[in-house]
Coordinates of C-alpha atoms in Angstrom, one line a residue:
M1 CA 1.1 7.6 17.0
V2 CA 2.5 10.3 19.6
N3 CA 6.1 10.3 19.4
P4 CA 8.5 10.5 22.5
L5 CA 9.2 14.1 22.2
E6 CA 5.4 14.9 22.3
M7 CA 4.5 12.6 24.9
A8 CA 7.3 14.3 27.2
R9 CA 6.0 17.3 26.4
R10 CA 2.1 16.1 27.3
F11 CA 3.8 14.7 30.7
W12 CA 5.9 18.1 31.7
G13 CA 4.9 21.0 29.6
G14 CA 2.6 23.4 30.7
D15 CA -0.6 22.9 28.8
T16 CA -3.8 21.7 31.0
N17 CA -4.1 18.3 29.6
Y18 CA -5.8 15.9 32.1
M19 CA -10.1 16.4 31.7
I20 CA -12.3 14.3 34.1
F21 CA -15.9 15.1 32.3
Q22 CA -18.8 14.1 34.2
I23 CA -20.9 13.5 30.9
T24 CA -24.1 12.7 32.3
D25 CA -25.4 13.0 35.8
R26 CA -28.0 10.1 35.0
C27 CA -27.2 6.7 36.8
N28 CA -29.2 3.2 36.9
A29 CA -27.4 2.4 40.2
A30 CA -27.9 4.5 43.6
C31 CA -25.0 3.7 45.6
E32 CA -24.9 5.0 49.3
H33 CA -21.1 5.4 49.0
C34 CA -21.2 7.9 45.6
F35 CA -19.8 11.5 46.3
N36 CA -22.2 12.7 43.4
W37 CA -25.5 11.2 44.8
R38 CA -27.2 14.2 44.9
K39 CA -26.9 14.9 41.1
V40 CA -27.8 11.1 40.3
R41 CA -30.8 11.6 42.5
N42 CA -31.9 14.7 40.6
P43 CA -29.9 14.6 37.2
D44 CA -29.7 17.8 35.5
N45 CA -31.3 18.2 32.0
R46 CA -28.9 20.7 30.5
E47 CA -26.3 18.3 29.4
L48 CA -23.9 19.4 26.9
S49 CA -25.1 18.3 23.6
L50 CA -22.8 16.5 21.0
A51 CA -22.4 19.8 19.2
E52 CA -21.2 21.7 22.4
I53 CA -18.7 19.2 23.4
E54 CA -17.0 19.3 20.0
K55 CA -17.1 23.2 20.3
L56 CA -14.9 22.7 23.4
A57 CA -13.0 20.0 22.2
D58 CA -11.7 22.1 19.4
K59 CA -10.5 24.7 21.8
L60 CA -8.6 22.0 24.1
P61 CA -4.5 21.4 23.6
P62 CA -3.5 17.6 22.9
M63 CA -4.9 15.9 25.8
L64 CA -2.6 13.3 27.8
L65 CA -5.7 11.7 29.9
V66 CA -9.7 12.3 29.3
N67 CA -11.7 10.2 32.0
L68 CA -15.6 10.2 30.8
C69 CA -17.8 9.2 33.8
G70 CA -21.2 10.3 35.2
G71 CA -23.5 9.0 36.4
E72 CA -23.3 6.3 33.9
P73 CA -21.6 7.1 30.8
T74 CA -23.0 4.3 29.2
M75 CA -26.4 5.7 29.6
R76 CA -25.6 8.5 26.8
T77 CA -26.4 7.3 23.5
D78 CA -23.8 9.1 21.7
L79 CA -21.0 8.0 23.9
P80 CA -19.1 6.7 20.9
E81 CA -19.0 9.9 19.2
I82 CA -18.4 11.8 22.5
V83 CA -15.0 9.7 22.5
F84 CA -14.4 10.1 19.0
L85 CA -14.1 14.0 19.6
F86 CA -11.3 13.7 22.3
S87 CA -9.4 11.1 20.6
H88 CA -9.3 12.8 16.9
K89 CA -10.0 16.5 17.9
S90 CA -8.0 16.5 21.2
K91 CA -5.6 13.8 20.3
A92 CA -6.4 12.1 23.8
K93 CA -3.9 9.5 24.5
Y94 CA -5.6 7.6 27.1
I95 CA -9.1 7.6 28.0
T96 CA -10.7 6.0 31.0
I97 CA -14.4 4.9 31.2
P98 CA -15.9 3.6 34.4
T99 CA -19.0 1.9 34.0
N100 CA -21.3 -0.3 36.4
G101 CA -21.9 -2.7 33.6
F102 CA -25.3 -3.0 34.0
L103 CA -26.2 -2.7 30.1
P104 CA -24.4 -5.8 28.9
D105 CA -26.8 -6.0 25.6
K106 CA -25.5 -2.5 24.5
T107 CA -21.5 -3.3 25.3
E108 CA -20.3 -4.8 22.2
E109 CA -21.9 -2.2 20.1
I110 CA -20.8 0.5 22.0
F111 CA -17.1 -0.5 23.0
G112 CA -16.7 -2.3 19.8
R113 CA -17.2 1.3 17.9
I114 CA -15.1 2.8 20.7
F115 CA -12.1 0.8 20.2
G116 CA -12.2 0.4 16.5
E117 CA -12.8 3.7 15.7
N118 CA -9.7 5.1 17.9
P119 CA -6.9 2.8 17.6
D120 CA -4.2 5.7 18.4
T121 CA -6.0 5.8 21.8
F122 CA -5.7 3.5 24.7
F123 CA -8.6 2.7 26.6
R124 CA -9.1 1.6 30.8
I125 CA -12.5 0.3 30.9
G126 CA -13.1 0.5 34.9
I127 CA -16.4 -2.0 35.9
S128 CA -17.4 -1.7 39.4
L129 CA -17.8 -4.8 41.4
D130 CA -18.0 -4.0 45.2
G131 CA -19.1 -7.3 46.5
W132 CA -20.1 -10.8 45.5
E133 CA -23.3 -11.7 44.3
E134 CA -26.0 -10.4 46.4
E135 CA -23.6 -8.2 48.3
H136 CA -22.8 -6.3 45.2
D137 CA -26.5 -5.9 44.3
R138 CA -27.4 -4.8 47.8
I139 CA -24.4 -1.9 47.6
R140 CA -25.4 -0.5 44.4
R141 CA -28.9 -0.8 44.9
H142 CA -29.7 -2.5 41.4
P143 CA -31.2 -6.3 41.9
G144 CA -29.7 -8.7 39.3
G145 CA -26.8 -5.8 38.9
F146 CA -24.0 -8.7 39.7
K147 CA -25.0 -10.8 36.6
K148 CA -25.2 -7.8 34.2
T149 CA -21.8 -6.7 35.2
L150 CA -19.9 -10.2 34.9
S151 CA -21.8 -10.6 31.5
T152 CA -20.4 -7.2 30.6
A153 CA -16.7 -8.2 31.5
K154 CA -17.3 -11.4 29.5
I155 CA -18.3 -9.4 26.5
L156 CA -15.5 -7.2 26.7
Q157 CA -13.0 -10.3 26.8
K158 CA -14.7 -11.5 23.6
I159 CA -14.0 -7.9 22.1
K160 CA -10.1 -8.5 23.0
Q161 CA -10.2 -11.0 20.0
S162 CA -10.5 -7.9 17.8
Y163 CA -9.0 -5.1 19.4
D164 CA -5.9 -5.0 21.4
N165 CA -5.8 -1.0 22.5
F166 CA -7.7 -1.4 25.9
F167 CA -7.7 -3.2 29.2
V168 CA -10.3 -4.1 31.5
E169 CA -10.3 -3.3 35.6
A170 CA -12.2 -3.9 38.1
N171 CA -12.9 -0.9 40.2
I172 CA -13.6 -1.3 44.0
V173 CA -14.5 1.2 46.7
F174 CA -12.8 0.6 49.7
S175 CA -15.4 1.7 52.8
R176 CA -16.4 0.8 56.0
K177 CA -19.1 -1.6 54.5
T178 CA -16.5 -3.3 52.1
Q179 CA -13.3 -3.5 54.2
D180 CA -14.1 -6.8 55.9
T181 CA -15.1 -8.8 52.5
I182 CA -12.7 -7.0 50.2
D183 CA -10.1 -9.9 50.5
D184 CA -12.6 -12.5 49.5
L185 CA -14.0 -10.1 46.8
V186 CA -9.9 -9.9 45.5
T187 CA -10.0 -13.9 45.4
N188 CA -13.1 -14.4 43.4
I189 CA -12.6 -11.7 41.0
H190 CA -9.1 -12.8 40.3
S191 CA -10.9 -16.6 39.7
T192 CA -13.1 -14.9 37.0
G193 CA -10.2 -14.5 34.6
L194 CA -12.1 -11.6 33.4
F195 CA -10.1 -8.7 34.5
D196 CA -6.7 -7.3 33.6
S197 CA -6.2 -5.2 37.0
I198 CA -7.8 -4.5 40.2
A199 CA -8.0 -0.7 41.3
V200 CA -9.4 0.0 45.2
L201 CA -10.5 3.3 45.1
Y202 CA -10.7 4.9 48.8
I203 CA -13.9 6.4 49.5
R204 CA -14.2 10.2 49.0
G205 CA -16.4 13.2 49.0
N206 CA -19.4 13.5 50.6
P207 CA -21.4 10.3 50.7
E208 CA -25.2 9.9 51.2
N209 CA -24.2 7.4 53.9
P210 CA -21.2 9.4 56.2
Q211 CA -21.0 6.3 58.2
L212 CA -19.0 4.7 55.2
M213 CA -16.4 7.2 55.9
Q214 CA -12.8 6.5 57.4
P215 CA -12.5 2.7 56.8
D216 CA -9.5 0.7 58.4
L217 CA -6.2 1.7 56.7
E218 CA -4.2 -1.0 57.6
K219 CA -6.8 -2.9 55.8
Y220 CA -6.7 -0.7 52.8
K221 CA -2.7 -1.1 52.6
A222 CA -3.2 -4.9 52.9
V223 CA -5.2 -5.3 50.2
N224 CA -3.3 -3.1 47.6
Q225 CA -0.4 -5.1 48.7
R226 CA -2.1 -8.3 48.2
I227 CA -3.3 -7.1 44.6
A228 CA 0.0 -6.2 43.5
D229 CA 1.0 -9.5 44.2
V230 CA -1.5 -11.1 42.7
F231 CA -2.0 -9.1 39.5
R232 CA 0.2 -8.1 36.7
V233 CA -0.8 -5.7 34.7
E234 CA 0.0 -6.8 30.7
R235 CA -2.1 -5.0 28.3
H236 CA -1.2 -1.4 29.5
P237 CA 1.3 0.2 27.3
S238 CA 3.0 1.7 30.5
A239 CA 2.2 -1.4 32.8
R240 CA 5.2 -1.3 35.1
I241 CA 4.8 2.2 35.7
L242 CA 1.2 2.0 36.4
E243 CA 1.8 -0.5 38.9
A244 CA 4.6 1.5 40.6
L245 CA 2.5 4.8 40.4
T246 CA -0.6 2.9 42.3
E247 CA 1.9 2.0 45.0
L248 CA 3.4 5.1 45.5
V249 CA -0.4 6.8 45.3
V250 CA -1.6 4.2 48.3
E251 CA 1.3 5.4 50.2
K252 CA 0.4 9.0 50.1
V253 CA -3.7 8.4 50.6
I254 CA -2.7 6.9 53.8
E255 CA -0.3 9.7 54.5
A256 CA -2.8 12.2 54.0
E257 CA -5.8 10.3 55.8
T258 CA -3.4 10.1 58.9
T259 CA -2.3 13.3 59.2
Q260 CA -4.9 15.3 57.8
K261 CA -2.4 17.3 56.2
H262 CA -1.2 18.9 52.6
C263 CA 1.0 16.1 51.7
F264 CA 1.5 16.2 48.0
A265 CA 1.7 19.0 45.1
C266 CA -1.5 19.5 43.6
Y267 CA -1.8 20.3 40.0
T268 CA -5.7 21.1 39.8
V269 CA -6.5 24.0 37.5
K270 CA -2.8 24.1 36.3
R271 CA -3.1 20.6 34.8
F272 CA -6.3 19.1 35.3
F273 CA -9.9 20.0 35.7
V274 CA -13.3 18.6 36.2
L275 CA -16.2 19.3 33.8
H276 CA -19.7 18.6 35.0
A277 CA -22.4 17.6 32.2
N278 CA -24.4 20.7 32.5
G279 CA -20.9 22.6 31.5
D280 CA -20.0 23.8 34.8
L281 CA -16.1 23.7 35.3
Y282 CA -14.5 22.8 38.6
P283 CA -11.1 22.5 40.1
C284 CA -11.8 18.6 41.1
E285 CA -14.1 16.5 42.5
I286 CA -13.7 17.4 46.1
L287 CA -13.9 21.3 45.9
E288 CA -17.7 21.4 45.5
D289 CA -18.1 24.9 46.4
K290 CA -15.3 26.2 44.1
L291 CA -17.1 26.8 40.6
I292 CA -14.5 28.4 38.0
G293 CA -17.6 29.3 35.6
N294 CA -19.8 27.5 32.8
V295 CA -18.4 26.6 29.7
R296 CA -21.4 28.1 27.9
E297 CA -21.0 31.6 29.4
H298 CA -17.5 31.5 28.1
G299 CA -17.4 30.1 24.6
Y300 CA -16.8 26.8 25.4
D301 CA -12.9 28.1 25.7
I302 CA -11.9 26.1 28.9
P303 CA -8.1 27.0 28.4
T304 CA -9.1 30.5 28.6
M305 CA -11.4 29.8 31.5
L306 CA -8.5 28.3 33.4
K307 CA -6.2 31.5 33.2
S308 CA -8.8 33.3 35.3
D309 CA -8.3 35.4 38.0
V310 CA -11.0 32.9 39.5
A311 CA -9.2 30.0 38.8
E312 CA -6.0 31.2 40.1
D313 CA -7.5 32.0 43.2
I314 CA -8.9 28.6 43.5
R315 CA -5.7 27.0 42.3
Q316 CA -3.8 28.9 45.2
Y317 CA -6.5 27.6 47.6
A318 CA -5.7 24.0 46.7
K319 CA -2.1 24.1 47.7
S320 CA -2.9 23.7 51.0
C321 CA -6.3 21.8 51.3
T322 CA -6.3 17.9 51.9
C323 CA -7.7 15.2 50.3
T324 CA -7.3 11.4 49.4
W325 CA -8.4 11.7 45.9
E326 CA -6.3 9.3 43.9
C327 CA -6.3 11.2 40.3
A328 CA -5.2 14.2 42.2
I329 CA -2.5 12.1 43.7
N330 CA -1.3 10.6 40.5
M331 CA -1.2 13.8 38.8
S332 CA 1.1 14.7 41.5
F333 CA 3.7 12.2 40.8
I334 CA 3.1 12.1 36.9
Y335 CA 3.2 16.1 36.1
N336 CA 6.2 16.6 38.6
P337 CA 9.4 15.5 37.0
L338 CA 11.3 14.7 40.3
Q339 CA 8.4 12.9 41.2
S340 CA 8.2 10.8 38.0
V341 CA 11.7 10.0 38.4
K342 CA 10.5 8.3 41.8
V343 CA 7.9 6.3 39.9
V344 CA 10.6 5.3 37.6
S345 CA 13.0 4.0 40.4
R346 CA 10.1 2.3 41.9
S347 CA 9.4 0.3 38.9
F348 CA 12.4 -0.5 38.6
S349 CA 12.7 -2.1 42.5
R350 CA 9.3 -4.1 42.0
A351 CA 10.6 -5.5 38.8
L352 CA 14.1 -6.9 40.5
G353 CA 12.3 -7.7 43.6
I354 CA 9.5 -9.7 41.6
H355 CA 12.4 -11.4 39.6
K356 CA 13.9 -12.6 43.1
K357 CA 10.6 -13.9 44.2
R358 CA 10.2 -16.0 41.0
G359 CA 13.8 -16.9 40.8

């Protein structure tokens, strides 16, 4: 287990230790809100192999956070082996795996292995739910998908009887299509008892349907407040901090969208990066035209690539760009000691408010 001093170093040291790795472009959905839809429609067949991933994992520093996404990450049959590399070689403390849940028949095998083989890593499994029943299937363009998604959530609940190093989150993309039905959706999700929390993700990037952009911010704020009042995250080891962080991030998303100004300290390149399935290294999901390089051409040495002149120019550029990407905003609170104090203070304030409310 990582001791407190080691954790402090990971949070506030100098290493770049948060990776978002789109391990595949393949997907069994066709969501019109997806920022990665072009690659999903035409998957790159040059995915990094397991052997190549091991090479880059060997050269990474101890990781704080690793997000293994896609595409649909469970479509890689070697997902458990990929997780093992980052948990054991890169010593990842937290790993997030978002999934649409459309492969329930493989869920117990895949995630049973993942949780059992990596006991020192805590996992956040995010299951996409953008509507109830047929509405979800229409949004995801996958007939029968809703039933598969709930089946996957039920299987993960069953796995909880054996492992306690994960929690299950329902992920909702907040867009013009979901903003008017999201309140009922939250009610229905809560009633299932299958999810430990709900995350509302503000639509971002360049989706296939641009008319889904710029949804109602008041509705975004209201649904997040309702979730904060209804759900208490209990299984996550930093649950109260996570709740406070979510609240602060929502405030920053609204500020960024309202002002269209740079309103947070971006730690891209300095502390986090995005790796595509084919080995292309980018500063984030939003800056699609800012390629740092391909790991195959640089000996799979990501830390050295992030110190290049190209990477430094991109980091300087990112200091003035604007976005509503929750992951980047999260990092602005986590990696800044002064902002971290604000998160801790908010967590205490929320706890006191909840205590008074219940009393």
